[in-house]
Short mmCIF file of C-alpha atoms in Angstrom, two decimals:
data_model
loop_
_atom_site.label_atom_id
_atom_site.label_comp_id
_atom_site.label_asym_id
_atom_site.label_seq_id
_atom_site.Cartn_x
_atom_site.Cartn_y
_atom_site.Cartn_z
CA UNK A 25 15.89 -8.68 -17.70
CA UNK A 26 12.86 -6.42 -16.86
CA UNK A 27 12.16 -6.25 -13.11
CA UNK A 28 9.48 -5.04 -11.07
CA UNK A 29 10.42 -1.36 -11.02
CA UNK A 30 10.60 0.46 -7.79
CA UNK A 31 11.44 3.89 -9.33
CA UNK A 32 8.72 4.60 -11.76
CA UNK A 33 6.31 6.48 -9.59
CA UNK A 34 6.77 9.82 -8.12
CA UNK A 35 7.24 9.83 -4.38
CA UNK A 36 4.62 11.54 -2.39
CA UNK A 37 5.24 15.30 -2.20
CA UNK A 38 6.79 16.55 0.97
CA UNK A 39 4.00 15.92 3.58
CA UNK A 40 1.46 18.63 4.04
CA UNK A 41 0.99 19.92 7.57
CA UNK A 42 -0.84 17.22 9.33
CA UNK A 43 -4.56 17.80 9.45
CA UNK A 44 -6.10 18.81 12.78
CA UNK A 45 -7.84 15.30 13.31
CA UNK A 46 -4.87 13.34 12.62
CA UNK A 47 -2.68 15.50 14.90
CA UNK A 48 -5.25 14.98 17.65
CA UNK A 49 -4.84 11.19 17.14
CA UNK A 50 -1.13 11.42 17.21
CA UNK A 51 -1.19 13.62 20.39
CA UNK A 52 -3.47 11.35 22.24
CA UNK A 53 -1.62 8.18 21.17
CA UNK A 54 1.67 9.71 22.36
CA UNK A 55 0.29 10.87 25.59
CA UNK A 56 0.15 8.86 28.75
CA UNK A 57 -2.60 7.67 31.14
CA UNK A 58 -6.30 7.95 30.57
CA UNK A 59 -5.95 10.08 27.40
CA UNK A 60 -3.93 7.36 25.71
CA UNK A 61 -6.08 4.45 26.93
CA UNK A 62 -9.07 6.23 25.51
CA UNK A 63 -7.42 6.85 22.29
CA UNK A 64 -6.25 3.16 22.02
CA UNK A 65 -9.75 1.94 22.91
CA UNK A 66 -11.33 4.24 20.27
CA UNK A 67 -8.77 3.25 17.63
CA UNK A 68 -9.28 -0.47 18.42
CA UNK A 69 -12.99 -0.03 18.04
CA UNK A 70 -12.68 1.64 14.69
CA UNK A 71 -10.04 -1.12 13.46
CA UNK A 72 -12.44 -3.83 14.56
CA UNK A 73 -15.27 -2.42 12.63
CA UNK A 74 -13.02 -2.16 9.55
CA UNK A 75 -11.83 -5.62 10.03
CA UNK A 76 -15.25 -7.12 10.40
CA UNK A 77 -16.43 -5.19 7.26
CA UNK A 78 -13.29 -6.58 5.41
CA UNK A 79 -13.96 -9.99 6.43
CA UNK A 80 -17.58 -9.90 5.51
CA UNK A 81 -16.49 -8.54 2.08
CA UNK A 82 -13.96 -11.30 1.52
CA UNK A 83 -15.75 -14.14 3.38
CA UNK A 84 -17.96 -15.37 0.75
CA UNK A 85 -15.03 -16.18 -1.48
CA UNK A 86 -13.08 -17.90 1.28
CA UNK A 87 -15.61 -20.27 2.82
CA UNK A 88 -15.04 -18.84 6.28
CA UNK A 89 -18.10 -18.02 8.19
CA UNK A 90 -19.56 -17.32 11.66
CA UNK A 91 -17.34 -17.33 14.66
CA UNK A 92 -14.18 -18.30 12.63
CA UNK A 93 -14.81 -15.05 10.63
CA UNK A 94 -15.39 -12.99 13.86
CA UNK A 95 -12.23 -14.51 15.35
CA UNK A 96 -10.18 -13.62 12.46
CA UNK A 97 -11.47 -9.85 12.54
CA UNK A 98 -10.64 -9.68 16.30
CA UNK A 99 -7.09 -11.05 15.62
CA UNK A 100 -6.49 -8.65 12.96
CA UNK A 101 -7.68 -5.66 14.81
CA UNK A 102 -5.51 -6.52 17.78
CA UNK A 103 -2.44 -7.10 15.64
CA UNK A 104 -3.01 -3.88 13.65
CA UNK A 105 -3.33 -1.82 16.86
CA UNK A 106 0.11 -3.21 17.88
CA UNK A 107 1.78 -2.54 14.56
CA UNK A 108 0.29 1.07 14.42
CA UNK A 109 1.50 2.01 17.86
CA UNK A 110 4.84 0.68 17.15
CA UNK A 111 5.16 2.52 13.85
CA UNK A 112 3.51 5.80 14.97
CA UNK A 113 6.68 7.62 14.23
CA UNK A 114 6.61 6.59 10.65
CA UNK A 115 3.24 8.29 9.99
CA UNK A 116 4.28 11.38 7.81
CA UNK A 117 0.78 13.03 7.24
CA UNK A 118 0.69 12.14 3.58
CA UNK A 119 -2.90 10.93 4.18
CA UNK A 120 -5.36 11.19 7.10
CA UNK A 121 -4.17 9.09 10.26
CA UNK A 122 -7.28 6.99 9.96
CA UNK A 123 -6.59 5.97 6.39
CA UNK A 124 -3.06 5.05 7.37
CA UNK A 125 -4.27 3.01 10.17
CA UNK A 126 -6.84 1.29 8.28
CA UNK A 127 -4.22 -0.02 5.88
CA UNK A 128 -2.62 -1.90 8.65
CA UNK A 129 -5.81 -3.79 9.67
CA UNK A 130 -6.58 -4.63 5.91
CA UNK A 131 -2.97 -6.14 5.73
CA UNK A 132 -3.58 -8.03 8.98
CA UNK A 133 -6.86 -9.44 7.41
CA UNK A 134 -4.86 -10.66 4.44
CA UNK A 135 -2.32 -12.16 6.56
CA UNK A 136 -4.92 -13.97 8.69
CA UNK A 137 -6.73 -15.15 5.68
CA UNK A 138 -3.46 -16.52 4.22
CA UNK A 139 -2.82 -18.42 7.53
CA UNK A 140 -6.25 -19.86 7.48
CA UNK A 141 -5.85 -21.32 4.13
CA UNK A 142 -3.56 -24.03 5.64
CA UNK A 143 -6.12 -25.19 8.04
CA UNK A 144 -7.75 -27.06 5.27
CA UNK A 145 -6.21 -30.48 5.46
CA UNK A 146 -6.83 -31.23 1.69
CA UNK A 147 -4.26 -28.74 0.51
CA UNK A 148 -0.98 -29.93 -0.70
CA UNK A 149 1.68 -27.70 -1.85
CA UNK A 150 3.53 -30.07 -4.24
CA UNK A 151 0.53 -31.77 -5.76
CA UNK A 152 0.47 -30.89 -9.62
CA UNK A 153 -3.19 -30.81 -10.82
CA UNK A 154 -2.54 -29.85 -14.36
CA UNK A 155 -5.75 -31.18 -15.41
CA UNK A 156 -7.52 -28.26 -13.74
CA UNK A 157 -5.42 -25.56 -15.70
CA UNK A 158 -7.79 -25.40 -18.62
CA UNK A 159 -10.60 -24.50 -16.26
CA UNK A 160 -8.51 -21.93 -14.36
CA UNK A 161 -8.14 -19.91 -17.60
CA UNK A 162 -11.52 -20.54 -18.77
CA UNK A 163 -10.61 -22.74 -21.78
CA UNK A 164 -13.88 -24.50 -22.92
CA UNK A 165 -13.68 -28.32 -23.03
CA UNK A 166 -15.77 -28.42 -26.30
CA UNK A 167 -12.83 -26.49 -27.98
CA UNK A 168 -10.01 -28.47 -26.66
CA UNK A 169 -8.60 -28.97 -30.10
CA UNK A 170 -7.86 -25.41 -30.26
CA UNK A 171 -5.98 -24.97 -26.94
CA UNK A 172 -4.54 -28.38 -26.31
CA UNK A 173 -1.19 -27.47 -28.07
CA UNK A 174 -1.08 -24.11 -26.31
CA UNK A 175 -1.30 -25.61 -22.90
CA UNK A 176 1.05 -28.42 -23.73
CA UNK A 177 3.51 -25.75 -24.86
CA UNK A 178 2.97 -23.77 -21.66
CA UNK A 179 3.67 -26.83 -19.56
CA UNK A 180 6.87 -27.43 -21.58
CA UNK A 181 7.88 -23.98 -21.00
CA UNK A 182 7.33 -24.23 -17.20
CA UNK A 183 9.57 -27.24 -17.14
CA UNK A 184 12.34 -25.89 -19.29
CA UNK A 185 12.39 -22.19 -18.99
CA UNK A 186 11.81 -21.63 -15.18
CA UNK A 187 14.18 -22.10 -12.33
CA UNK A 188 13.23 -24.66 -9.81
CA UNK A 189 12.11 -22.15 -7.38
CA UNK A 190 10.09 -20.19 -10.00
CA UNK A 191 8.63 -23.55 -11.21
CA UNK A 192 7.57 -24.38 -7.54
CA UNK A 193 5.93 -20.98 -7.07
CA UNK A 194 4.17 -21.03 -10.40
CA UNK A 195 2.68 -24.58 -9.93
CA UNK A 196 1.60 -23.76 -6.49
CA UNK A 197 -0.33 -20.45 -7.45
CA UNK A 198 -1.42 -21.09 -11.03
CA UNK A 199 -1.74 -24.91 -11.12
CA UNK A 200 -2.74 -25.70 -7.55
CA UNK A 201 -4.67 -22.43 -7.04
CA UNK A 202 -2.72 -21.73 -3.76
CA UNK A 203 -3.32 -18.07 -2.81
CA UNK A 204 -0.23 -15.96 -2.93
CA UNK A 205 -0.46 -14.75 0.59
CA UNK A 206 -0.85 -18.41 1.77
CA UNK A 207 2.25 -19.49 -0.24
CA UNK A 208 4.09 -16.55 1.41
CA UNK A 209 3.36 -17.95 4.89
CA UNK A 210 4.16 -21.66 3.78
CA UNK A 211 7.57 -20.53 2.19
CA UNK A 212 8.54 -18.01 4.96
CA UNK A 213 8.91 -15.50 2.26
CA UNK A 214 7.21 -12.01 1.55
CA UNK A 215 4.57 -11.05 -0.72
CA UNK A 216 7.01 -8.83 -2.90
CA UNK A 217 9.50 -11.72 -3.15
CA UNK A 218 6.93 -14.26 -4.36
CA UNK A 219 5.24 -11.57 -6.61
CA UNK A 220 8.63 -10.78 -8.21
CA UNK A 221 9.30 -14.58 -8.82
CA UNK A 222 5.91 -14.87 -10.46
CA UNK A 223 6.60 -11.57 -12.58
CA UNK A 224 9.85 -13.09 -13.91
CA UNK A 225 8.15 -16.49 -14.70
CA UNK A 226 5.30 -14.78 -16.47
CA UNK A 227 7.77 -12.83 -18.68
CA UNK A 228 9.84 -15.89 -19.46
CA UNK A 229 6.78 -18.14 -20.22
CA UNK A 230 5.16 -15.51 -22.48
CA UNK A 231 8.49 -15.12 -24.33
CA UNK A 232 8.83 -18.86 -24.91
CA UNK A 233 5.21 -18.97 -26.18
CA UNK A 234 5.75 -16.07 -28.41
CA UNK A 235 9.04 -17.55 -29.76
CA UNK A 236 7.01 -20.75 -30.64
CA UNK A 237 4.25 -18.81 -32.36
CA UNK A 238 1.52 -19.26 -29.83
CA UNK A 239 1.38 -15.54 -28.76
CA UNK A 240 2.28 -12.17 -30.13
CA UNK A 241 5.58 -10.68 -29.00
CA UNK A 242 5.07 -8.40 -26.11
CA UNK A 243 7.48 -5.58 -26.67
CA UNK A 244 5.92 -3.54 -23.91
CA UNK A 245 7.13 -6.17 -21.39
CA UNK A 246 10.79 -6.05 -22.24
CA UNK A 247 13.22 -3.54 -20.86
CA UNK B 17 -11.57 -17.95 -27.10
CA UNK B 18 -11.94 -16.73 -23.60
CA UNK B 19 -9.18 -18.92 -22.18
CA UNK B 20 -6.58 -17.67 -24.69
CA UNK B 21 -7.09 -14.05 -24.01
CA UNK B 22 -7.16 -14.81 -20.19
CA UNK B 23 -3.76 -16.59 -20.31
CA UNK B 24 -2.35 -13.75 -22.49
CA UNK B 25 -3.50 -11.24 -20.11
CA UNK B 26 -1.92 -13.21 -17.19
CA UNK B 27 1.40 -13.69 -18.69
CA UNK B 28 1.61 -10.08 -19.86
CA UNK B 29 3.90 -8.01 -17.65
CA UNK B 30 3.97 -4.13 -17.35
CA UNK B 31 7.46 -2.71 -17.10
CA UNK B 32 5.98 0.19 -14.94
CA UNK B 33 4.90 -2.28 -12.22
CA UNK B 34 6.55 -1.06 -9.02
CA UNK B 35 6.05 -4.29 -7.18
CA UNK B 36 4.39 -5.08 -3.80
CA UNK B 37 6.79 -3.30 -1.39
CA UNK B 38 6.22 0.15 -2.90
CA UNK B 39 2.53 -0.28 -3.51
CA UNK B 40 1.95 -1.33 0.14
CA UNK B 41 4.05 1.65 1.41
CA UNK B 42 1.96 4.19 -0.37
CA UNK B 43 -1.42 2.31 -0.53
CA UNK B 44 -3.01 4.77 1.92
CA UNK B 45 -2.13 7.92 -0.18
CA UNK B 46 -3.29 6.21 -3.38
CA UNK B 47 -6.55 5.08 -2.00
CA UNK B 48 -7.38 8.50 -0.54
CA UNK B 49 -6.68 10.14 -3.99
CA UNK B 50 -8.86 7.54 -5.63
CA UNK B 51 -11.69 7.95 -3.04
CA UNK B 52 -11.58 11.78 -3.64
CA UNK B 53 -11.88 11.20 -7.24
CA UNK B 54 -8.24 12.61 -8.13
CA UNK B 55 -6.55 11.22 -11.15
CA UNK B 56 -3.78 8.84 -10.09
CA UNK B 57 -2.76 7.27 -13.41
CA UNK B 58 -0.33 9.99 -14.35
CA UNK B 59 1.15 10.56 -10.93
CA UNK B 60 1.33 6.79 -9.95
CA UNK B 61 1.42 4.83 -13.12
CA UNK B 62 3.55 2.15 -11.42
CA UNK B 63 1.06 1.60 -8.59
CA UNK B 64 -1.85 1.45 -11.02
CA UNK B 65 0.04 -1.15 -13.06
CA UNK B 66 0.81 -3.21 -9.98
CA UNK B 67 -2.64 -3.09 -8.42
CA UNK B 68 -4.13 -4.33 -11.84
CA UNK B 69 -1.60 -7.25 -11.92
CA UNK B 70 -1.18 -8.33 -8.23
CA UNK B 71 -4.29 -10.05 -6.78
CA UNK B 72 -3.42 -9.62 -3.28
CA UNK B 73 -2.40 -5.99 -3.45
CA UNK B 74 -5.48 -5.32 -5.57
CA UNK B 75 -7.57 -6.87 -2.88
CA UNK B 76 -6.01 -4.79 -0.15
CA UNK B 77 -6.59 -1.62 -2.24
CA UNK B 78 -10.29 -2.62 -2.62
CA UNK B 79 -10.75 -3.14 0.93
CA UNK B 80 -9.11 0.13 1.78
CA UNK B 81 -11.19 1.99 -0.68
CA UNK B 82 -14.42 0.32 0.64
CA UNK B 83 -13.44 1.42 4.22
CA UNK B 84 -12.97 5.04 3.09
CA UNK B 85 -16.22 4.97 1.00
CA UNK B 86 -18.07 3.55 3.99
CA UNK B 87 -16.81 6.36 6.16
CA UNK B 88 -18.30 9.10 3.89
CA UNK B 89 -21.78 7.41 3.70
#
């Protein structure tokens, strides 16, 4: 079975000497007293700016606005600062320190948005709204005769080819449009584990549809 | 038929896909290379494949790239 492959890419080359600006950050954050406090305050300010910008970028698609979006940015910046100071020893100089730090605040924004999703009382994890599936993939109602059999075959494959857990994840993400990061929180899982489950489910479903003549065989997706 | 090709694209998997953990681990390195206009496809084909297929990681990458590009303005 093909799997999400952790070994296909080159690992970054042995880290170059850390650039002077990054070294300055590391030195200040590893120091004590006023120098450290000043560095933390400056870093927090930068993280907050990035968090606000990222929340504004994603906000329109999320229906989160105003004070709620600001609050989300503040939480993301605060939690990112904690994560960064805790993991400072893991910075290997493969990028600038600030780029490495921004990554944490972007991840925190994603996490906060995933948590925010469940504040909507209308969301139910186990509902199965298959009627919305054509719209999710952009199938035109006027051409239903052309795609009805395909989606019926897809639904059969979901029921017969997937494990119960794969089916649950597929239905939540694809049929009910639950964001993957929100599902991670609800199931107490990780992004990687849910993605892997979906990856395997996609392969199985495509193979089933190909075996029944609905799609071409995808040799590139097989190991 | 748009829906057909969209479903086909969604179900297609790339065996080079490294998964979320490795993509998240190296995202800062990858984003800096992309922001600098360096070629990344040959060095990190598995990351590129993953970012194309994984909505959340792709979104994080776009956010990090936007942050880097904002800095240089």
